[in-house]
Amino acid sequence: MDWQQVFATRASRMKASEIRELLKLLEQPDIISFAGGIPDVNLFPKAEVAEAYAEVLASPQGDAALQYSVSEGYKPLRDWIAKEMGKIGIACTAEHVFITSGSQQLLDYLGKLFLSKNDTALVTWPTYMGALGAFNAYEPNYDKLLPLSNREPSSYLDAAKEKGGAVKFAYCVPEFHNPTGVTMTRAEREWLLDLAEKLDVPVIEDAAYQSLRYAGESVPPILALDLERNGGDIEKTRTFYCGTFSKTLAPGLRIGWVVGNSEVVRKLVLIKQAADLHSSTINQMAIHKVAERLFDEQIAKIRKAYGHRREKMLAALDAYMPAGVEWTRPEGGMFVWVTLPKGMNGAKLLARAIETVRVAFVPGKAFFADGTGENTIRLSFSCASDEMIDDGVKRLGQLIASESAALAA
């Protein structure tokens, strides 16, 4: 059977994740990997998670934990999230919180809700490749979201119309951006809200790394700024804050959430009812117990560990990278973005790095909706020891110097 004749047109937009493929390299013990932007398993609260599951199953709610549940999510967990959101300037109730199977599922749902074929999504350049993967299934076009740009709002609308659709939303990772590690300033966030208001489109705020700040001053979430503009009334806001426990407690539990106005939340609930009914009940109950007991303690622990590794990676880059290489200096998150000398190809460098110096990273091209950015790479420091960071960056710097010299010859 010729399956290509049967697949929907959207199937042609589905691409394998380069990061998912690179994670297979972690199984090779001699590879120093700066590839996957994943948490360190040694920092997971395993004992506390095990205790929480045992308590849930032994409690009067034990049967309910293994049963079907409401699509909106476990109410005590939604109440806890609403309380935590209030601490960062986002006043809301459980009515405005919707639980998903990780924030990645939420990106898929938002794409499904807002995008028709040929519509335009505004995304940063580069942007999180998982967002591109989620949105691609709905066959959109992409336009560049460049903070503080003097581009006229009408030009976004005209460009979208020429491509047969409309501008539907602006997507960004404002805190410790994946892949660049850069944080949007307050002025840039206000600019984005101004643009969204002029275009009359929603803003999708991907806040996966919100808790992972190691230096500098915190900036209010975009939704918090949106609330300020609207007298604290979340029903008047256009921003959707996407959160997750994957970077703080454990990604394997697959619990994420969105906070936003209730009209859109109700639509997202309908999508979930048709997709997978609800997120795992027992996982929600267990993560609620763990979050109630040690969330702040866990955040302090991972900030200390990842903050130290960030410092080590920046010091190693300072020490070993040759002239002509530039990199970001993130205040948090898991990533450093490296710009290679012009003419150097990140994908080809990866092949050479694995073959010769046994170092892995993610080529930057995958993060650009138009396939540009060939001379960029992303390095993650979250799962590397001091020795791995120093040795790996040294090896990579020597390889880049050698490749650069070959290009110049």
Tab-separated table of C-alpha atoms in Angstrom:
chain	number	residue	atom	x	y	z
A	1	MET	CA	0.000	0.000	0.000
A	2	ASP	CA	1.185	3.515	-0.836
A	3	TRP	CA	0.725	5.189	2.531
A	4	GLN	CA	1.716	8.603	1.209
A	5	GLN	CA	-1.546	8.672	-0.739
A	6	VAL	CA	-3.523	8.101	2.455
A	7	PHE	CA	-1.790	10.472	4.858
A	8	ALA	CA	-3.412	13.850	5.489
A	9	THR	CA	-1.570	16.831	4.028
A	10	ARG	CA	-0.476	17.829	7.536
A	11	ALA	CA	1.648	14.678	7.773
A	12	SER	CA	4.189	16.250	5.419
A	13	ARG	CA	4.866	18.895	8.086
A	14	MET	CA	5.709	16.320	10.756
A	15	LYS	CA	9.451	16.066	11.317
A	16	ALA	CA	11.523	13.971	13.695
A	17	SER	CA	12.828	15.916	16.676
A	18	GLU	CA	16.598	16.288	16.481
A	19	ILE	CA	16.741	16.403	20.267
A	20	ARG	CA	14.768	13.151	20.637
A	21	GLU	CA	17.233	11.485	18.281
A	22	LEU	CA	20.249	12.943	20.056
A	23	LEU	CA	19.033	11.636	23.410
A	24	LYS	CA	19.937	8.175	22.146
A	25	LEU	CA	23.574	9.258	22.400
A	26	LEU	CA	23.252	9.380	26.164
A	27	GLU	CA	23.349	5.593	26.080
A	28	GLN	CA	26.947	5.737	24.838
A	29	PRO	CA	29.116	6.087	27.963
A	30	ASP	CA	32.051	7.829	26.263
A	31	ILE	CA	29.931	10.673	24.844
A	32	ILE	CA	30.005	14.003	26.675
A	33	SER	CA	26.526	15.290	25.962
A	34	PHE	CA	25.455	18.922	26.014
A	35	ALA	CA	22.465	17.965	23.843
A	36	GLY	CA	19.228	17.198	25.684
A	37	GLY	CA	17.764	20.050	27.705
A	38	ILE	CA	16.560	17.645	30.352
A	39	PRO	CA	16.678	17.709	34.158
A	40	ASP	CA	19.314	15.803	36.105
A	41	VAL	CA	17.763	12.563	37.392
A	42	ASN	CA	19.901	12.825	40.527
A	43	LEU	CA	17.882	15.896	41.533
A	44	PHE	CA	14.464	14.245	41.313
A	45	PRO	CA	12.641	13.927	44.680
A	46	LYS	CA	12.295	10.163	44.182
A	47	ALA	CA	11.688	9.188	47.802
A	48	GLU	CA	9.036	11.850	48.234
A	49	VAL	CA	7.307	10.847	44.986
A	50	ALA	CA	7.253	7.193	46.062
A	51	GLU	CA	5.805	8.174	49.427
A	52	ALA	CA	3.136	10.316	47.752
A	53	TYR	CA	1.963	7.472	45.509
A	54	ALA	CA	1.774	5.097	48.474
A	55	GLU	CA	-0.244	7.611	50.480
A	56	VAL	CA	-2.656	8.281	47.623
A	57	LEU	CA	-3.357	4.602	47.048
A	58	ALA	CA	-3.775	3.893	50.773
A	59	SER	CA	-6.118	6.837	51.298
A	60	PRO	CA	-9.923	6.921	50.893
A	61	GLN	CA	-9.188	8.496	47.459
A	62	GLY	CA	-7.216	5.438	46.353
A	63	ASP	CA	-9.964	4.107	44.102
A	64	ALA	CA	-10.574	7.531	42.568
A	65	ALA	CA	-6.854	7.827	41.812
A	66	LEU	CA	-7.159	4.879	39.413
A	67	GLN	CA	-10.486	5.958	37.924
A	68	TYR	CA	-11.503	8.291	35.110
A	69	SER	CA	-11.632	11.916	36.236
A	70	VAL	CA	-12.665	15.393	35.100
A	71	SER	CA	-10.956	16.850	32.055
A	72	GLU	CA	-10.120	20.167	33.749
A	73	GLY	CA	-7.746	18.454	36.182
A	74	TYR	CA	-7.569	17.522	39.855
A	75	LYS	CA	-9.168	20.404	41.763
A	76	PRO	CA	-6.740	20.505	44.752
A	77	LEU	CA	-3.808	20.690	42.332
A	78	ARG	CA	-5.472	23.477	40.352
A	79	ASP	CA	-6.100	25.363	43.608
A	80	TRP	CA	-2.414	24.968	44.550
A	81	ILE	CA	-1.284	26.215	41.137
A	82	ALA	CA	-3.612	29.225	41.366
A	83	LYS	CA	-2.084	30.096	44.751
A	84	GLU	CA	1.453	29.801	43.343
A	85	MET	CA	0.521	31.956	40.362
A	86	GLY	CA	-0.610	34.662	42.767
A	87	LYS	CA	2.935	34.804	44.165
A	88	ILE	CA	4.268	35.949	40.782
A	89	GLY	CA	1.569	38.505	40.104
A	90	ILE	CA	-0.988	36.316	38.349
A	91	ALA	CA	-4.240	36.541	40.325
A	92	CYS	CA	-6.523	33.684	39.302
A	93	THR	CA	-8.673	30.831	40.592
A	94	ALA	CA	-8.873	27.131	39.750
A	95	GLU	CA	-11.457	28.095	37.109
A	96	HIS	CA	-8.620	29.655	35.110
A	97	VAL	CA	-6.251	26.676	35.462
A	98	PHE	CA	-6.320	23.664	33.136
A	99	ILE	CA	-4.107	20.575	33.586
A	100	THR	CA	-2.491	18.871	30.595
A	101	SER	CA	-0.144	15.948	30.013
A	102	GLY	CA	2.923	18.161	30.039
A	103	SER	CA	3.087	21.641	28.562
A	104	GLN	CA	3.961	20.093	25.185
A	105	GLN	CA	0.403	18.786	24.938
A	106	LEU	CA	-0.819	22.282	25.666
A	107	LEU	CA	1.120	23.712	22.713
A	108	ASP	CA	-0.570	21.141	20.499
A	109	TYR	CA	-3.989	22.078	21.886
A	110	LEU	CA	-3.388	25.802	21.407
A	111	GLY	CA	-2.252	25.179	17.850
A	112	LYS	CA	-5.385	23.121	17.227
A	113	LEU	CA	-7.595	25.795	18.763
A	114	PHE	CA	-6.179	28.840	16.996
A	115	LEU	CA	-4.577	27.757	13.710
A	116	SER	CA	-6.327	27.022	10.439
A	117	LYS	CA	-4.328	26.041	7.369
A	118	ASN	CA	-2.221	28.969	6.055
A	119	ASP	CA	-2.713	31.091	9.161
A	120	THR	CA	0.384	32.773	10.584
A	121	ALA	CA	1.983	32.243	13.986
A	122	LEU	CA	4.432	34.883	15.183
A	123	VAL	CA	7.431	33.177	16.785
A	124	THR	CA	10.836	34.290	17.964
A	125	TRP	CA	13.767	33.646	15.629
A	126	PRO	CA	15.064	31.126	16.750
A	127	THR	CA	12.319	29.471	18.792
A	128	TYR	CA	11.644	26.292	20.766
A	129	MET	CA	11.631	23.447	18.230
A	130	GLY	CA	8.936	21.587	20.182
A	131	ALA	CA	6.568	24.481	19.571
A	132	LEU	CA	7.284	24.364	15.849
A	133	GLY	CA	6.634	20.625	15.921
A	134	ALA	CA	3.321	21.113	17.732
A	135	PHE	CA	2.128	23.920	15.469
A	136	ASN	CA	3.312	22.365	12.189
A	137	ALA	CA	0.532	19.768	12.225
A	138	TYR	CA	-1.977	22.583	11.656
A	139	GLU	CA	-0.162	23.780	8.519
A	140	PRO	CA	0.595	27.381	9.476
A	141	ASN	CA	3.040	29.931	8.176
A	142	TYR	CA	5.522	31.646	10.480
A	143	ASP	CA	6.589	35.256	10.769
A	144	LYS	CA	9.424	36.724	12.810
A	145	LEU	CA	8.701	38.048	16.284
A	146	LEU	CA	11.638	40.356	16.992
A	147	PRO	CA	11.171	42.232	20.303
A	148	LEU	CA	11.394	46.041	20.116
A	149	SER	CA	11.291	45.896	16.329
A	150	ASN	CA	9.993	49.066	14.665
A	151	ARG	CA	8.048	46.996	12.155
A	152	GLU	CA	4.522	48.282	11.612
A	153	PRO	CA	1.707	46.021	12.890
A	154	SER	CA	-0.035	46.296	9.531
A	155	SER	CA	2.896	44.566	7.841
A	156	TYR	CA	2.260	41.395	9.873
A	157	LEU	CA	-1.385	41.441	8.823
A	158	ASP	CA	-0.543	42.091	5.164
A	159	ALA	CA	2.056	39.317	5.073
A	160	ALA	CA	-0.391	36.839	6.604
A	161	LYS	CA	-3.146	37.824	4.183
A	162	GLU	CA	-0.808	37.357	1.200
A	163	LYS	CA	-0.214	33.785	2.379
A	164	GLY	CA	-3.918	33.040	2.551
A	165	GLY	CA	-4.626	33.389	6.262
A	166	ALA	CA	-4.539	35.650	9.294
A	167	VAL	CA	-2.192	36.280	12.208
A	168	LYS	CA	-3.484	34.074	15.032
A	169	PHE	CA	-1.082	34.422	17.962
A	170	ALA	CA	2.382	35.382	19.169
A	171	TYR	CA	4.447	32.656	20.877
A	172	CYS	CA	7.518	33.171	23.030
A	173	VAL	CA	9.636	31.698	25.834
A	174	PRO	CA	10.304	34.921	27.778
A	175	GLU	CA	12.299	33.417	30.646
A	176	PHE	CA	15.691	31.843	29.805
A	177	HIS	CA	14.614	31.162	26.264
A	178	ASN	CA	14.995	27.746	24.711
A	179	PRO	CA	17.353	27.678	22.820
A	180	THR	CA	19.190	30.969	23.428
A	181	GLY	CA	18.936	31.291	27.216
A	182	VAL	CA	18.047	34.978	26.796
A	183	THR	CA	15.393	36.621	28.998
A	184	MET	CA	12.986	39.221	27.620
A	185	THR	CA	13.217	42.567	29.386
A	186	ARG	CA	10.136	44.245	30.801
A	187	ALA	CA	10.245	46.721	27.914
A	188	GLU	CA	10.247	43.851	25.420
A	189	ARG	CA	7.295	42.214	27.162
A	190	GLU	CA	5.348	45.464	27.155
A	191	TRP	CA	6.186	45.875	23.460
A	192	LEU	CA	4.841	42.400	22.770
A	193	LEU	CA	1.580	43.166	24.561
A	194	ASP	CA	1.276	46.415	22.594
A	195	LEU	CA	1.763	44.509	19.344
A	196	ALA	CA	-0.720	41.806	20.330
A	197	GLU	CA	-3.313	44.449	21.193
A	198	LYS	CA	-2.843	46.195	17.852
A	199	LEU	CA	-3.118	42.876	15.995
A	200	ASP	CA	-5.903	41.693	18.334
A	201	VAL	CA	-4.279	38.289	18.846
A	202	PRO	CA	-3.444	36.198	21.933
A	203	VAL	CA	0.014	35.739	23.425
A	204	ILE	CA	1.256	32.268	24.333
A	205	GLU	CA	3.762	32.608	27.186
A	206	ASP	CA	5.801	29.397	27.476
A	207	ALA	CA	7.087	29.622	31.058
A	208	ALA	CA	8.760	26.214	31.353
A	209	TYR	CA	11.885	27.731	32.950
A	210	GLN	CA	10.215	30.381	35.141
A	211	SER	CA	11.598	28.930	38.400
A	212	LEU	CA	15.160	28.415	37.159
A	213	ARG	CA	16.736	31.823	37.831
A	214	TYR	CA	20.323	31.850	39.169
A	215	ALA	CA	21.347	35.470	38.689
A	216	GLY	CA	19.904	38.900	37.957
A	217	GLU	CA	16.547	40.428	38.816
A	218	SER	CA	13.249	38.697	38.064
A	219	VAL	CA	10.874	40.207	35.500
A	220	PRO	CA	7.071	39.983	35.834
A	221	PRO	CA	5.458	37.324	33.622
A	222	ILE	CA	3.721	38.643	30.540
A	223	LEU	CA	0.369	37.553	31.957
A	224	ALA	CA	1.082	39.564	35.118
A	225	LEU	CA	1.730	42.652	32.979
A	226	ASP	CA	-1.420	41.909	30.987
A	227	LEU	CA	-3.386	41.759	34.248
A	228	GLU	CA	-1.962	45.146	35.297
A	229	ARG	CA	-3.271	46.648	32.072
A	230	ASN	CA	-6.717	45.184	32.667
A	231	GLY	CA	-7.317	46.098	36.292
A	232	GLY	CA	-6.469	42.622	37.560
A	233	ASP	CA	-9.345	41.018	35.641
A	234	ILE	CA	-8.025	37.836	34.024
A	235	GLU	CA	-11.154	37.555	31.895
A	236	LYS	CA	-9.993	40.631	29.981
A	237	THR	CA	-6.476	39.349	29.293
A	238	ARG	CA	-5.146	37.866	26.055
A	239	THR	CA	-2.106	36.019	27.470
A	240	PHE	CA	-1.935	32.304	28.245
A	241	TYR	CA	0.718	31.270	30.752
A	242	CYS	CA	1.958	27.716	30.107
A	243	GLY	CA	3.618	26.075	33.106
A	244	THR	CA	5.046	22.637	33.842
A	245	PHE	CA	6.449	20.489	36.637
A	246	SER	CA	8.849	18.838	34.181
A	247	LYS	CA	11.778	21.140	34.878
A	248	THR	CA	11.214	21.344	38.639
A	249	LEU	CA	9.828	18.069	40.024
A	250	ALA	CA	9.856	15.309	37.392
A	251	PRO	CA	9.143	15.232	33.638
A	252	GLY	CA	8.059	11.585	33.669
A	253	LEU	CA	4.837	12.448	35.485
A	254	ARG	CA	3.793	14.592	32.473
A	255	ILE	CA	1.914	17.304	34.331
A	256	GLY	CA	1.661	20.777	32.841
A	257	TRP	CA	-0.907	23.552	33.032
A	258	VAL	CA	-2.192	26.724	31.450
A	259	VAL	CA	-3.578	29.829	33.134
A	260	GLY	CA	-5.811	32.162	31.161
A	261	ASN	CA	-9.294	33.524	30.727
A	262	SER	CA	-12.021	30.970	31.371
A	263	GLU	CA	-13.628	31.179	27.918
A	264	VAL	CA	-10.513	29.797	26.236
A	265	VAL	CA	-9.858	27.341	29.070
A	266	ARG	CA	-13.319	25.839	28.467
A	267	LYS	CA	-12.481	25.364	24.778
A	268	LEU	CA	-9.205	23.643	25.703
A	269	VAL	CA	-11.152	21.315	27.996
A	270	LEU	CA	-13.333	20.287	25.040
A	271	ILE	CA	-10.207	19.488	23.020
A	272	LYS	CA	-8.904	17.309	25.836
A	273	GLN	CA	-12.207	15.484	26.141
A	274	ALA	CA	-11.851	14.472	22.491
A	275	ALA	CA	-8.129	13.696	22.723
A	276	ASP	CA	-7.320	11.752	25.897
A	277	LEU	CA	-10.228	12.531	28.278
A	278	HIS	CA	-7.983	13.728	31.136
A	279	SER	CA	-4.417	13.663	32.404
A	280	SER	CA	-3.389	10.828	34.713
A	281	THR	CA	-5.417	11.127	37.922
A	282	ILE	CA	-2.920	9.409	40.187
A	283	ASN	CA	-0.035	11.463	38.773
A	284	GLN	CA	-1.919	14.666	39.520
A	285	MET	CA	-2.712	13.548	43.061
A	286	ALA	CA	0.867	12.485	43.734
A	287	ILE	CA	2.449	15.610	42.314
A	288	HIS	CA	0.034	17.734	44.353
A	289	LYS	CA	1.259	16.086	47.569
A	290	VAL	CA	4.917	16.520	46.578
A	291	ALA	CA	4.424	20.140	45.504
A	292	GLU	CA	2.612	21.032	48.728
A	293	ARG	CA	5.368	19.583	50.866
A	294	LEU	CA	8.625	20.547	49.196
A	295	PHE	CA	8.232	22.706	46.077
A	296	ASP	CA	10.206	25.647	47.466
A	297	GLU	CA	12.857	23.315	48.883
A	298	GLN	CA	13.157	21.521	45.534
A	299	ILE	CA	13.483	24.811	43.656
A	300	ALA	CA	16.297	25.909	45.978
A	301	LYS	CA	18.097	22.596	45.412
A	302	ILE	CA	17.966	22.664	41.626
A	303	ARG	CA	18.835	26.364	41.427
A	304	LYS	CA	21.987	25.707	43.417
A	305	ALA	CA	23.009	22.762	41.233
A	306	TYR	CA	22.157	24.224	37.824
A	307	GLY	CA	23.443	27.665	38.756
A	308	HIS	CA	26.837	26.163	39.572
A	309	ARG	CA	26.923	24.284	36.254
A	310	ARG	CA	26.000	27.438	34.359
A	311	GLU	CA	28.969	29.238	35.919
A	312	LYS	CA	31.264	26.349	35.024
A	313	MET	CA	30.125	26.308	31.399
A	314	LEU	CA	30.510	30.067	30.971
A	315	ALA	CA	33.983	29.892	32.510
A	316	ALA	CA	34.934	27.022	30.188
A	317	LEU	CA	33.663	28.912	27.140
A	318	ASP	CA	35.677	31.944	28.211
A	319	ALA	CA	38.773	29.770	28.590
A	320	TYR	CA	38.605	27.504	25.543
A	321	MET	CA	36.595	29.029	22.707
A	322	PRO	CA	38.644	30.529	19.872
A	323	ALA	CA	38.242	34.015	18.432
A	324	GLY	CA	35.191	34.450	16.224
A	325	VAL	CA	32.867	32.426	18.462
A	326	GLU	CA	30.152	34.202	20.459
A	327	TRP	CA	27.729	32.945	23.103
A	328	THR	CA	24.937	34.125	25.376
A	329	ARG	CA	25.294	34.514	29.141
A	330	PRO	CA	21.928	33.322	30.493
A	331	GLU	CA	20.726	34.277	33.961
A	332	GLY	CA	18.891	30.967	34.321
A	333	GLY	CA	17.421	27.997	32.502
A	334	MET	CA	19.476	25.203	30.973
A	335	PHE	CA	21.055	26.553	27.791
A	336	VAL	CA	23.867	28.568	26.275
A	337	TRP	CA	23.510	29.610	22.621
A	338	VAL	CA	26.713	29.614	20.607
A	339	THR	CA	27.220	31.435	17.306
A	340	LEU	CA	30.030	29.893	15.250
A	341	PRO	CA	32.237	31.699	12.742
A	342	LYS	CA	30.509	32.493	9.454
A	343	GLY	CA	30.587	29.608	7.032
A	344	MET	CA	30.670	26.936	9.719
A	345	ASN	CA	27.780	24.473	9.738
A	346	GLY	CA	26.495	23.290	13.122
A	347	ALA	CA	25.138	19.974	11.805
A	348	LYS	CA	28.420	19.116	10.100
A	349	LEU	CA	30.305	20.182	13.216
A	350	LEU	CA	28.143	17.814	15.282
A	351	ALA	CA	29.018	14.891	13.010
A	352	ARG	CA	32.713	15.718	13.323
A	353	ALA	CA	32.414	16.261	17.091
A	354	ILE	CA	30.824	12.872	17.684
A	355	GLU	CA	33.305	11.135	15.425
A	356	THR	CA	36.496	12.780	16.669
A	357	VAL	CA	36.073	14.346	20.134
A	358	ARG	CA	32.954	12.475	21.343
A	359	VAL	CA	30.980	15.601	22.263
A	360	ALA	CA	27.278	16.070	21.454
A	361	PHE	CA	25.146	19.225	21.190
A	362	VAL	CA	22.134	20.404	19.186
A	363	PRO	CA	22.667	22.161	15.842
A	364	GLY	CA	20.858	25.493	15.817
A	365	LYS	CA	19.162	25.167	12.438
A	366	ALA	CA	16.357	23.063	13.952
A	367	PHE	CA	15.198	26.070	16.001
A	368	PHE	CA	14.561	28.317	12.988
A	369	ALA	CA	11.215	28.086	11.227
A	370	ASP	CA	12.866	28.925	7.893
A	371	GLY	CA	15.815	26.535	8.278
A	372	THR	CA	18.432	29.262	8.659
A	373	GLY	CA	20.889	29.553	11.549
A	374	GLU	CA	23.318	26.962	10.221
A	375	ASN	CA	26.231	28.497	12.117
A	376	THR	CA	24.618	28.180	15.553
A	377	ILE	CA	24.525	25.433	18.196
A	378	ARG	CA	22.834	24.932	21.570
A	379	LEU	CA	24.703	23.675	24.618
A	380	SER	CA	22.891	22.396	27.714
A	381	PHE	CA	24.635	22.318	31.084
A	382	SER	CA	21.845	20.730	33.168
A	383	CYS	CA	23.148	17.141	33.222
A	384	ALA	CA	26.907	17.650	33.064
A	385	SER	CA	29.427	17.409	35.890
A	386	ASP	CA	32.205	19.967	36.389
A	387	GLU	CA	34.696	17.612	34.743
A	388	MET	CA	32.416	16.921	31.773
A	389	ILE	CA	31.812	20.623	31.212
A	390	ASP	CA	35.482	21.562	31.343
A	391	ASP	CA	36.696	18.626	29.260
A	392	GLY	CA	33.811	18.747	26.779
A	393	VAL	CA	34.006	22.489	26.114
A	394	LYS	CA	37.802	22.233	25.786
A	395	ARG	CA	37.497	19.464	23.204
A	396	LEU	CA	34.781	21.375	21.352
A	397	GLY	CA	36.794	24.591	21.370
A	398	GLN	CA	39.803	22.806	19.907
A	399	LEU	CA	37.655	21.241	17.186
A	400	ILE	CA	36.051	24.586	16.306
A	401	ALA	CA	39.481	26.213	16.124
A	402	SER	CA	40.645	23.441	13.776
A	403	GLU	CA	37.549	23.696	11.574
A	404	SER	CA	37.798	27.482	11.508
A	405	ALA	CA	41.390	27.300	10.377
A	406	ALA	CA	40.427	24.869	7.634
A	407	LEU	CA	37.723	27.265	6.427
A	408	ALA	CA	40.187	30.133	6.323
A	409	ALA	CA	42.801	28.141	4.403
